[in-house]
PDB file of C-alpha atoms in Angstrom:
ATOM      1  CA  UNK A   1      12.484  86.992  -1.485  1.00  0.00           C
ATOM      2  CA  UNK A   2      15.359  85.638  -4.023  1.00  0.00           C
ATOM      3  CA  UNK A   3      17.022  82.737  -4.326  1.00  0.00           C
ATOM      4  CA  UNK A   4      20.188  84.460  -2.931  1.00  0.00           C
ATOM      5  CA  UNK A   5      18.416  85.377  -0.220  1.00  0.00           C
ATOM      6  CA  UNK A   6      16.623  81.816   0.425  1.00  0.00           C
ATOM      7  CA  UNK A   7      19.873  80.219   1.110  1.00  0.00           C
ATOM      8  CA  UNK A   8      21.899  83.533   3.108  1.00  0.00           C
ATOM      9  CA  UNK A   9      18.077  82.828   5.608  1.00  0.00           C
ATOM     10  CA  UNK A  10      18.952  78.841   5.011  1.00  0.00           C
ATOM     11  CA  UNK A  11      22.766  78.936   6.294  1.00  0.00           C
ATOM     12  CA  UNK A  12      21.529  81.542   8.949  1.00  0.00           C
ATOM     13  CA  UNK A  13      19.597  79.306  10.682  1.00  0.00           C
ATOM     14  CA  UNK A  14      21.814  76.695   9.973  1.00  0.00           C
ATOM     15  CA  UNK A  15      24.109  78.771  11.571  1.00  0.00           C
ATOM     16  CA  UNK A  16      21.686  79.379  14.676  1.00  0.00           C
ATOM     17  CA  UNK A  17      21.810  76.528  15.365  1.00  0.00           C
ATOM     18  CA  UNK A  18      24.214  74.772  15.420  1.00  0.00           C
ATOM     19  CA  UNK A  19      25.889  77.752  18.283  1.00  0.00           C
ATOM     20  CA  UNK A  20      22.705  76.914  19.946  1.00  0.00           C
ATOM     21  CA  UNK A  21      24.288  72.937  20.409  1.00  0.00           C
ATOM     22  CA  UNK A  22      27.448  73.989  21.261  1.00  0.00           C
ATOM     23  CA  UNK A  23      25.565  75.924  23.163  1.00  0.00           C
ATOM     24  CA  UNK A  24      24.019  73.093  25.619  1.00  0.00           C
ATOM     25  CA  UNK A  25      25.820  69.854  27.272  1.00  0.00           C
ATOM     26  CA  UNK A  26      23.330  67.223  27.290  1.00  0.00           C
ATOM     27  CA  UNK A  27      23.391  64.811  30.223  1.00  0.00           C
ATOM     28  CA  UNK A  28      22.395  61.041  30.565  1.00  0.00           C
ATOM     29  CA  UNK A  29      21.807  59.755  34.181  1.00  0.00           C
ATOM     30  CA  UNK A  30      19.625  57.248  35.498  1.00  0.00           C
ATOM     31  CA  UNK A  31      16.870  59.684  37.942  1.00  0.00           C
ATOM     32  CA  UNK A  32      16.474  55.755  39.994  1.00  0.00           C
ATOM     33  CA  UNK A  33      19.899  55.599  41.809  1.00  0.00           C
ATOM     34  CA  UNK A  34      19.525  57.896  45.617  1.00  0.00           C
ATOM     35  CA  UNK A  35      21.751  59.328  46.531  1.00  0.00           C
ATOM     36  CA  UNK A  36      23.424  60.475  43.090  1.00  0.00           C
ATOM     37  CA  UNK A  37      20.425  59.962  40.582  1.00  0.00           C
ATOM     38  CA  UNK A  38      17.336  60.405  41.515  1.00  0.00           C
ATOM     39  CA  UNK A  39      13.524  62.107  40.280  1.00  0.00           C
ATOM     40  CA  UNK A  40      12.209  64.906  42.746  1.00  0.00           C
ATOM     41  CA  UNK A  41       8.319  65.436  43.496  1.00  0.00           C
ATOM     42  CA  UNK A  42       8.479  67.871  41.335  1.00  0.00           C
ATOM     43  CA  UNK A  43       9.899  65.836  38.651  1.00  0.00           C
ATOM     44  CA  UNK A  44      13.372  67.538  38.082  1.00  0.00           C
ATOM     45  CA  UNK A  45      16.337  65.361  38.272  1.00  0.00           C
ATOM     46  CA  UNK A  46      18.452  66.019  41.286  1.00  0.00           C
ATOM     47  CA  UNK A  47      21.763  64.189  43.465  1.00  0.00           C
ATOM     48  CA  UNK A  48      25.813  64.288  43.404  1.00  0.00           C
ATOM     49  CA  UNK A  49      25.546  63.083  39.391  1.00  0.00           C
ATOM     50  CA  UNK A  50      23.120  65.887  38.690  1.00  0.00           C
ATOM     51  CA  UNK A  51      25.509  68.267  41.050  1.00  0.00           C
ATOM     52  CA  UNK A  52      28.694  67.148  39.999  1.00  0.00           C
ATOM     53  CA  UNK A  53      27.171  67.974  35.517  1.00  0.00           C
ATOM     54  CA  UNK A  54      25.854  71.228  36.488  1.00  0.00           C
ATOM     55  CA  UNK A  55      29.348  72.292  38.005  1.00  0.00           C
ATOM     56  CA  UNK A  56      31.474  70.733  35.240  1.00  0.00           C
ATOM     57  CA  UNK A  57      28.937  72.738  32.957  1.00  0.00           C
ATOM     58  CA  UNK A  58      29.011  75.884  34.509  1.00  0.00           C
ATOM     59  CA  UNK A  59      33.150  75.663  33.998  1.00  0.00           C
ATOM     60  CA  UNK A  60      32.538  74.872  29.909  1.00  0.00           C
ATOM     61  CA  UNK A  61      30.907  77.510  29.786  1.00  0.00           C
ATOM     62  CA  UNK A  62      27.576  75.545  28.634  1.00  0.00           C
ATOM     63  CA  UNK A  63      23.905  75.421  29.752  1.00  0.00           C
ATOM     64  CA  UNK A  64      23.018  71.396  31.031  1.00  0.00           C
ATOM     65  CA  UNK A  65      20.223  69.733  29.624  1.00  0.00           C
ATOM     66  CA  UNK A  66      20.245  66.878  32.471  1.00  0.00           C
ATOM     67  CA  UNK A  67      17.909  63.713  30.651  1.00  0.00           C
ATOM     68  CA  UNK A  68      16.602  60.452  32.678  1.00  0.00           C
ATOM     69  CA  UNK A  69      17.589  56.929  31.062  1.00  0.00           C
ATOM     70  CA  UNK A  70      16.743  53.770  31.714  1.00  0.00           C
ATOM     71  CA  UNK A  71      20.124  51.798  32.897  1.00  0.00           C
ATOM     72  CA  UNK A  72      19.906  49.156  30.191  1.00  0.00           C
ATOM     73  CA  UNK A  73      19.414  51.392  27.592  1.00  0.00           C
ATOM     74  CA  UNK A  74      21.908  54.075  28.964  1.00  0.00           C
ATOM     75  CA  UNK A  75      25.163  53.552  26.441  1.00  0.00           C
ATOM     76  CA  UNK A  76      22.793  52.620  24.251  1.00  0.00           C
ATOM     77  CA  UNK A  77      21.653  55.974  23.964  1.00  0.00           C
ATOM     78  CA  UNK A  78      24.848  57.748  24.611  1.00  0.00           C
ATOM     79  CA  UNK A  79      25.734  56.063  20.641  1.00  0.00           C
ATOM     80  CA  UNK A  80      22.502  57.199  18.976  1.00  0.00           C
ATOM     81  CA  UNK A  81      23.260  60.940  20.476  1.00  0.00           C
ATOM     82  CA  UNK A  82      20.488  61.013  22.487  1.00  0.00           C
ATOM     83  CA  UNK A  83      22.762  63.402  25.307  1.00  0.00           C
ATOM     84  CA  UNK A  84      26.930  64.346  24.886  1.00  0.00           C
ATOM     85  CA  UNK A  85      28.307  62.398  27.998  1.00  0.00           C
ATOM     86  CA  UNK A  86      26.585  59.617  30.631  1.00  0.00           C
ATOM     87  CA  UNK A  87      26.965  61.117  34.215  1.00  0.00           C
ATOM     88  CA  UNK A  88      25.247  58.306  36.039  1.00  0.00           C
ATOM     89  CA  UNK A  89      27.680  56.009  38.616  1.00  0.00           C
ATOM     90  CA  UNK A  90      28.760  54.010  35.578  1.00  0.00           C
ATOM     91  CA  UNK A  91      32.129  52.023  36.729  1.00  0.00           C
ATOM     92  CA  UNK A  92      34.989  51.421  34.504  1.00  0.00           C
ATOM     93  CA  UNK A  93      34.883  48.078  33.098  1.00  0.00           C
ATOM     94  CA  UNK A  94      37.096  46.840  30.579  1.00  0.00           C
ATOM     95  CA  UNK A  95      33.766  45.592  28.690  1.00  0.00           C
ATOM     96  CA  UNK A  96      31.875  48.919  29.082  1.00  0.00           C
ATOM     97  CA  UNK A  97      35.290  50.682  27.054  1.00  0.00           C
ATOM     98  CA  UNK A  98      34.919  48.330  24.266  1.00  0.00           C
ATOM     99  CA  UNK A  99      31.953  50.831  23.519  1.00  0.00           C
ATOM    100  CA  UNK A 100      32.840  54.277  25.194  1.00  0.00           C
ATOM    101  CA  UNK A 101      35.575  56.528  26.516  1.00  0.00           C
ATOM    102  CA  UNK A 102      35.548  57.442  30.245  1.00  0.00           C
ATOM    103  CA  UNK A 103      36.737  60.648  31.895  1.00  0.00           C
ATOM    104  CA  UNK A 104      39.200  60.293  34.387  1.00  0.00           C
ATOM    105  CA  UNK A 105      36.917  58.871  37.629  1.00  0.00           C
ATOM    106  CA  UNK A 106      34.885  61.131  39.522  1.00  0.00           C
ATOM    107  CA  UNK A 107      34.959  59.549  42.333  1.00  0.00           C
ATOM    108  CA  UNK A 108      35.491  55.900  43.992  1.00  0.00           C
ATOM    109  CA  UNK A 109      33.236  52.480  44.804  1.00  0.00           C
ATOM    110  CA  UNK A 110      33.333  49.837  46.590  1.00  0.00           C
ATOM    111  CA  UNK A 111      30.343  47.018  46.470  1.00  0.00           C
ATOM    112  CA  UNK A 112      28.755  45.186  49.397  1.00  0.00           C
ATOM    113  CA  UNK A 113      26.170  42.471  49.850  1.00  0.00           C
ATOM    114  CA  UNK A 114      23.376  43.349  52.450  1.00  0.00           C
ATOM    115  CA  UNK A 115      21.327  41.209  54.905  1.00  0.00           C
ATOM    116  CA  UNK A 116      18.240  41.773  56.957  1.00  0.00           C
ATOM    117  CA  UNK A 117      19.225  41.468  60.612  1.00  0.00           C
ATOM    118  CA  UNK A 118      18.484  38.758  61.431  1.00  0.00           C
ATOM    119  CA  UNK A 119      19.510  36.241  58.533  1.00  0.00           C
ATOM    120  CA  UNK A 120      22.431  34.985  60.000  1.00  0.00           C
ATOM    121  CA  UNK A 121      24.153  34.752  57.525  1.00  0.00           C
ATOM    122  CA  UNK A 122      27.908  35.241  57.492  1.00  0.00           C
ATOM    123  CA  UNK A 123      29.529  33.045  55.078  1.00  0.00           C
ATOM    124  CA  UNK A 124      29.508  34.812  51.855  1.00  0.00           C
ATOM    125  CA  UNK A 125      30.505  32.251  49.133  1.00  0.00           C
ATOM    126  CA  UNK A 126      28.784  29.836  46.571  1.00  0.00           C
ATOM    127  CA  UNK A 127      28.419  26.995  48.901  1.00  0.00           C
ATOM    128  CA  UNK A 128      27.468  28.647  52.068  1.00  0.00           C
ATOM    129  CA  UNK A 129      24.717  30.418  49.603  1.00  0.00           C
ATOM    130  CA  UNK A 130      23.701  28.255  47.692  1.00  0.00           C
ATOM    131  CA  UNK A 131      19.611  28.152  46.991  1.00  0.00           C
ATOM    132  CA  UNK A 132      19.011  31.120  47.994  1.00  0.00           C
ATOM    133  CA  UNK A 133      17.230  34.449  46.475  1.00  0.00           C
ATOM    134  CA  UNK A 134      19.640  37.307  45.488  1.00  0.00           C
ATOM    135  CA  UNK A 135      18.829  40.539  44.077  1.00  0.00           C
ATOM    136  CA  UNK A 136      21.006  42.725  42.198  1.00  0.00           C
ATOM    137  CA  UNK A 137      20.098  45.768  39.486  1.00  0.00           C
ATOM    138  CA  UNK A 138      20.368  44.157  35.869  1.00  0.00           C
ATOM    139  CA  UNK A 139      22.562  44.991  33.630  1.00  0.00           C
ATOM    140  CA  UNK A 140      25.568  46.133  36.168  1.00  0.00           C
ATOM    141  CA  UNK A 141      28.575  45.441  37.675  1.00  0.00           C
ATOM    142  CA  UNK A 142      26.269  43.911  40.801  1.00  0.00           C
ATOM    143  CA  UNK A 143      24.679  41.762  38.519  1.00  0.00           C
ATOM    144  CA  UNK A 144      27.760  40.289  37.166  1.00  0.00           C
ATOM    145  CA  UNK A 145      29.652  39.158  40.505  1.00  0.00           C
ATOM    146  CA  UNK A 146      26.294  37.697  41.408  1.00  0.00           C
ATOM    147  CA  UNK A 147      26.335  36.392  38.624  1.00  0.00           C
ATOM    148  CA  UNK A 148      29.603  35.568  38.264  1.00  0.00           C
ATOM    149  CA  UNK A 149      30.346  34.418  41.823  1.00  0.00           C
ATOM    150  CA  UNK A 150      26.814  32.513  43.169  1.00  0.00           C
ATOM    151  CA  UNK A 151      26.280  30.002  40.448  1.00  0.00           C
ATOM    152  CA  UNK A 152      24.201  27.529  42.284  1.00  0.00           C
ATOM    153  CA  UNK A 153      21.695  31.029  43.583  1.00  0.00           C
ATOM    154  CA  UNK A 154      18.611  31.776  42.398  1.00  0.00           C
ATOM    155  CA  UNK A 155      19.896  35.222  40.890  1.00  0.00           C
ATOM    156  CA  UNK A 156      16.861  38.170  40.531  1.00  0.00           C
ATOM    157  CA  UNK A 157      18.145  41.382  38.276  1.00  0.00           C
ATOM    158  CA  UNK A 158      15.770  44.002  38.084  1.00  0.00           C
ATOM    159  CA  UNK A 159      14.836  47.626  35.970  1.00  0.00           C
ATOM    160  CA  UNK A 160      16.172  49.185  38.831  1.00  0.00           C
ATOM    161  CA  UNK A 161      17.958  50.094  42.560  1.00  0.00           C
ATOM    162  CA  UNK A 162      14.424  50.552  43.974  1.00  0.00           C
ATOM    163  CA  UNK A 163      12.709  47.599  42.846  1.00  0.00           C
ATOM    164  CA  UNK A 164      15.588  45.125  44.378  1.00  0.00           C
ATOM    165  CA  UNK A 165      15.468  47.021  47.516  1.00  0.00           C
ATOM    166  CA  UNK A 166      11.285  46.880  47.962  1.00  0.00           C
ATOM    167  CA  UNK A 167      11.631  43.022  47.448  1.00  0.00           C
ATOM    168  CA  UNK A 168      14.201  42.787  50.232  1.00  0.00           C
ATOM    169  CA  UNK A 169      12.375  44.733  52.461  1.00  0.00           C
ATOM    170  CA  UNK A 170       8.880  43.084  51.556  1.00  0.00           C
ATOM    171  CA  UNK A 171      11.577  40.161  52.579  1.00  0.00           C
ATOM    172  CA  UNK A 172      11.319  38.324  48.680  1.00  0.00           C
ATOM    173  CA  UNK A 173      14.772  37.475  48.724  1.00  0.00           C
ATOM    174  CA  UNK A 174      16.978  36.365  50.627  1.00  0.00           C
ATOM    175  CA  UNK A 175      20.497  39.079  50.308  1.00  0.00           C
ATOM    176  CA  UNK A 176      21.138  41.837  47.767  1.00  0.00           C
ATOM    177  CA  UNK A 177      24.251  42.667  46.287  1.00  0.00           C
ATOM    178  CA  UNK A 178      24.329  47.290  45.899  1.00  0.00           C
ATOM    179  CA  UNK A 179      26.956  49.163  45.264  1.00  0.00           C
ATOM    180  CA  UNK A 180      28.192  50.048  48.860  1.00  0.00           C
ATOM    181  CA  UNK A 181      27.600  54.442  48.985  1.00  0.00           C
ATOM    182  CA  UNK A 182      23.859  53.668  48.173  1.00  0.00           C
ATOM    183  CA  UNK A 183      22.854  51.293  50.287  1.00  0.00           C
ATOM    184  CA  UNK A 184      24.300  52.837  52.862  1.00  0.00           C
ATOM    185  CA  UNK A 185      22.120  55.641  53.061  1.00  0.00           C
ATOM    186  CA  UNK A 186      19.216  53.118  51.966  1.00  0.00           C
ATOM    187  CA  UNK A 187      19.497  50.714  55.482  1.00  0.00           C
ATOM    188  CA  UNK A 188      20.525  53.889  57.340  1.00  0.00           C
ATOM    189  CA  UNK A 189      18.586  56.978  56.536  1.00  0.00           C
ATOM    190  CA  UNK A 190      15.456  54.979  54.768  1.00  0.00           C
ATOM    191  CA  UNK A 191      12.483  53.662  56.663  1.00  0.00           C
ATOM    192  CA  UNK A 192      12.488  50.714  54.396  1.00  0.00           C
ATOM    193  CA  UNK A 193      16.092  50.442  54.794  1.00  0.00           C
ATOM    194  CA  UNK A 194      15.982  49.993  58.553  1.00  0.00           C
ATOM    195  CA  UNK A 195      15.386  46.038  57.713  1.00  0.00           C
ATOM    196  CA  UNK A 196      18.703  45.513  56.675  1.00  0.00           C
ATOM    197  CA  UNK A 197      22.427  46.376  56.628  1.00  0.00           C
ATOM    198  CA  UNK A 198      25.265  45.740  55.017  1.00  0.00           C
ATOM    199  CA  UNK A 199      27.925  42.856  55.512  1.00  0.00           C
ATOM    200  CA  UNK A 200      30.783  40.828  54.718  1.00  0.00           C
ATOM    201  CA  UNK A 201      33.531  42.884  53.716  1.00  0.00           C
ATOM    202  CA  UNK A 202      33.461  45.581  50.402  1.00  0.00           C
ATOM    203  CA  UNK A 203      33.926  43.975  47.305  1.00  0.00           C
ATOM    204  CA  UNK A 204      36.427  45.558  45.773  1.00  0.00           C
ATOM    205  CA  UNK A 205      37.911  42.973  43.010  1.00  0.00           C
ATOM    206  CA  UNK A 206      38.479  45.488  40.176  1.00  0.00           C
ATOM    207  CA  UNK A 207      37.355  42.815  37.757  1.00  0.00           C
ATOM    208  CA  UNK A 208      34.033  44.523  38.722  1.00  0.00           C
ATOM    209  CA  UNK A 209      34.225  47.414  40.731  1.00  0.00           C
ATOM    210  CA  UNK A 210      36.690  48.533  37.987  1.00  0.00           C
ATOM    211  CA  UNK A 211      38.564  52.180  37.613  1.00  0.00           C
ATOM    212  CA  UNK A 212      36.083  53.802  39.963  1.00  0.00           C
ATOM    213  CA  UNK A 213      33.422  55.362  38.523  1.00  0.00           C
ATOM    214  CA  UNK A 214      33.366  57.630  34.954  1.00  0.00           C
ATOM    215  CA  UNK A 215      31.566  60.239  32.974  1.00  0.00           C
ATOM    216  CA  UNK A 216      31.378  58.321  29.787  1.00  0.00           C
ATOM    217  CA  UNK A 217      31.599  59.816  26.456  1.00  0.00           C
ATOM    218  CA  UNK A 218      31.233  58.331  22.400  1.00  0.00           C
ATOM    219  CA  UNK A 219      34.779  57.070  21.540  1.00  0.00           C
ATOM    220  CA  UNK A 220      35.264  60.066  19.158  1.00  0.00           C
ATOM    221  CA  UNK A 221      34.897  62.888  21.101  1.00  0.00           C
ATOM    222  CA  UNK A 222      38.159  63.054  23.317  1.00  0.00           C
ATOM    223  CA  UNK A 223      38.032  67.031  23.196  1.00  0.00           C
ATOM    224  CA  UNK A 224      35.418  67.086  25.359  1.00  0.00           C
ATOM    225  CA  UNK A 225      36.481  64.021  27.308  1.00  0.00           C
ATOM    226  CA  UNK A 226      39.583  65.611  27.590  1.00  0.00           C
ATOM    227  CA  UNK A 227      37.766  69.430  28.600  1.00  0.00           C
ATOM    228  CA  UNK A 228      35.352  67.518  31.427  1.00  0.00           C
ATOM    229  CA  UNK A 229      38.669  65.797  33.058  1.00  0.00           C
ATOM    230  CA  UNK A 230      40.220  69.425  33.525  1.00  0.00           C
ATOM    231  CA  UNK A 231      37.411  70.513  35.127  1.00  0.00           C
ATOM    232  CA  UNK A 232      36.912  67.742  36.854  1.00  0.00           C
ATOM    233  CA  UNK A 233      40.294  68.399  38.740  1.00  0.00           C
ATOM    234  CA  UNK A 234      39.969  71.875  38.663  1.00  0.00           C
ATOM    235  CA  UNK A 235      37.536  71.081  41.426  1.00  0.00           C
ATOM    236  CA  UNK A 236      38.648  69.212  42.801  1.00  0.00           C
ATOM    237  CA  UNK A 237      42.056  71.582  43.274  1.00  0.00           C
ATOM    238  CA  UNK A 238      39.725  74.726  44.515  1.00  0.00           C
ATOM    239  CA  UNK A 239      37.602  73.039  47.190  1.00  0.00           C
ATOM    240  CA  UNK A 240      33.824  73.296  45.003  1.00  0.00           C
ATOM    241  CA  UNK A 241      34.581  68.872  44.687  1.00  0.00           C
ATOM    242  CA  UNK A 242      34.644  68.700  48.204  1.00  0.00           C
ATOM    243  CA  UNK A 243      31.603  71.557  49.048  1.00  0.00           C
ATOM    244  CA  UNK A 244      29.306  69.065  46.603  1.00  0.00           C
ATOM    245  CA  UNK A 245      30.751  65.931  48.069  1.00  0.00           C
ATOM    246  CA  UNK A 246      29.573  67.314  51.628  1.00  0.00           C
ATOM    247  CA  UNK A 247      25.719  67.376  51.150  1.00  0.00           C
ATOM    248  CA  UNK A 248      25.853  64.364  50.348  1.00  0.00           C
ATOM    249  CA  UNK A 249      28.215  62.172  52.213  1.00  0.00           C
ATOM    250  CA  UNK A 250      30.475  62.051  55.775  1.00  0.00           C
ATOM    251  CA  UNK A 251      33.569  60.943  53.341  1.00  0.00           C
ATOM    252  CA  UNK A 252      34.948  62.277  50.476  1.00  0.00           C
ATOM    253  CA  UNK A 253      34.122  59.855  47.890  1.00  0.00           C
ATOM    254  CA  UNK A 254      36.306  60.498  45.485  1.00  0.00           C
ATOM    255  CA  UNK A 255      39.168  59.292  48.204  1.00  0.00           C
ATOM    256  CA  UNK A 256      36.310  57.030  49.974  1.00  0.00           C
ATOM    257  CA  UNK A 257      38.696  58.453  52.534  1.00  0.00           C
TER     258      UNK A 257
END
């Protein structure tokens, strides 16, 4: 093959690779936060976040590649170009905005305390919970809230929400702070969660729950963020969002009504 032919083949291969990359949107999610994202028995990733992501990809006319990433590494993974978007029930907070940009919220959220049904815990102040063992998932706003609000408690942080739930059900922690919707799901629809119940008022402090839950993109990806916002608005307008919502929840989590 002469040099001109080699150069042409190289340019063609590069162009095909770029076209293939442009035709695929890689989505990062956790895979350990049901019903929002979780791993099925066959290894596939499923849940509300995943269904929303798949519909967004369809509207952007790209293939969806969903990958699982441990929560502690999920923002570093985005910044390292392991995926293009995080769709993983991430609260929009000022601290996270220092590293990534967010789309418009795709649902609202509150946090909650979870206690054993026979705990007798009714007061949620630092004095009342002093010395108690409180669990939360590490790297989350729930962990930030627990550490800031209960400095005299024994705060125990776990890599995944499932591990917090396991220790809660086993009696190794006295209570936990979690995201309200997954905790409602766990306490009302799972066998091990029957041990426990939501307690106290919903935690809605904007310092911890932020502006809602958004999709995170790299700060230079303004065009992608705008396309996602438009596709999300279209999903709300034509009823597709609510169809997905109703597979998982009894309320519209976009409005929490």
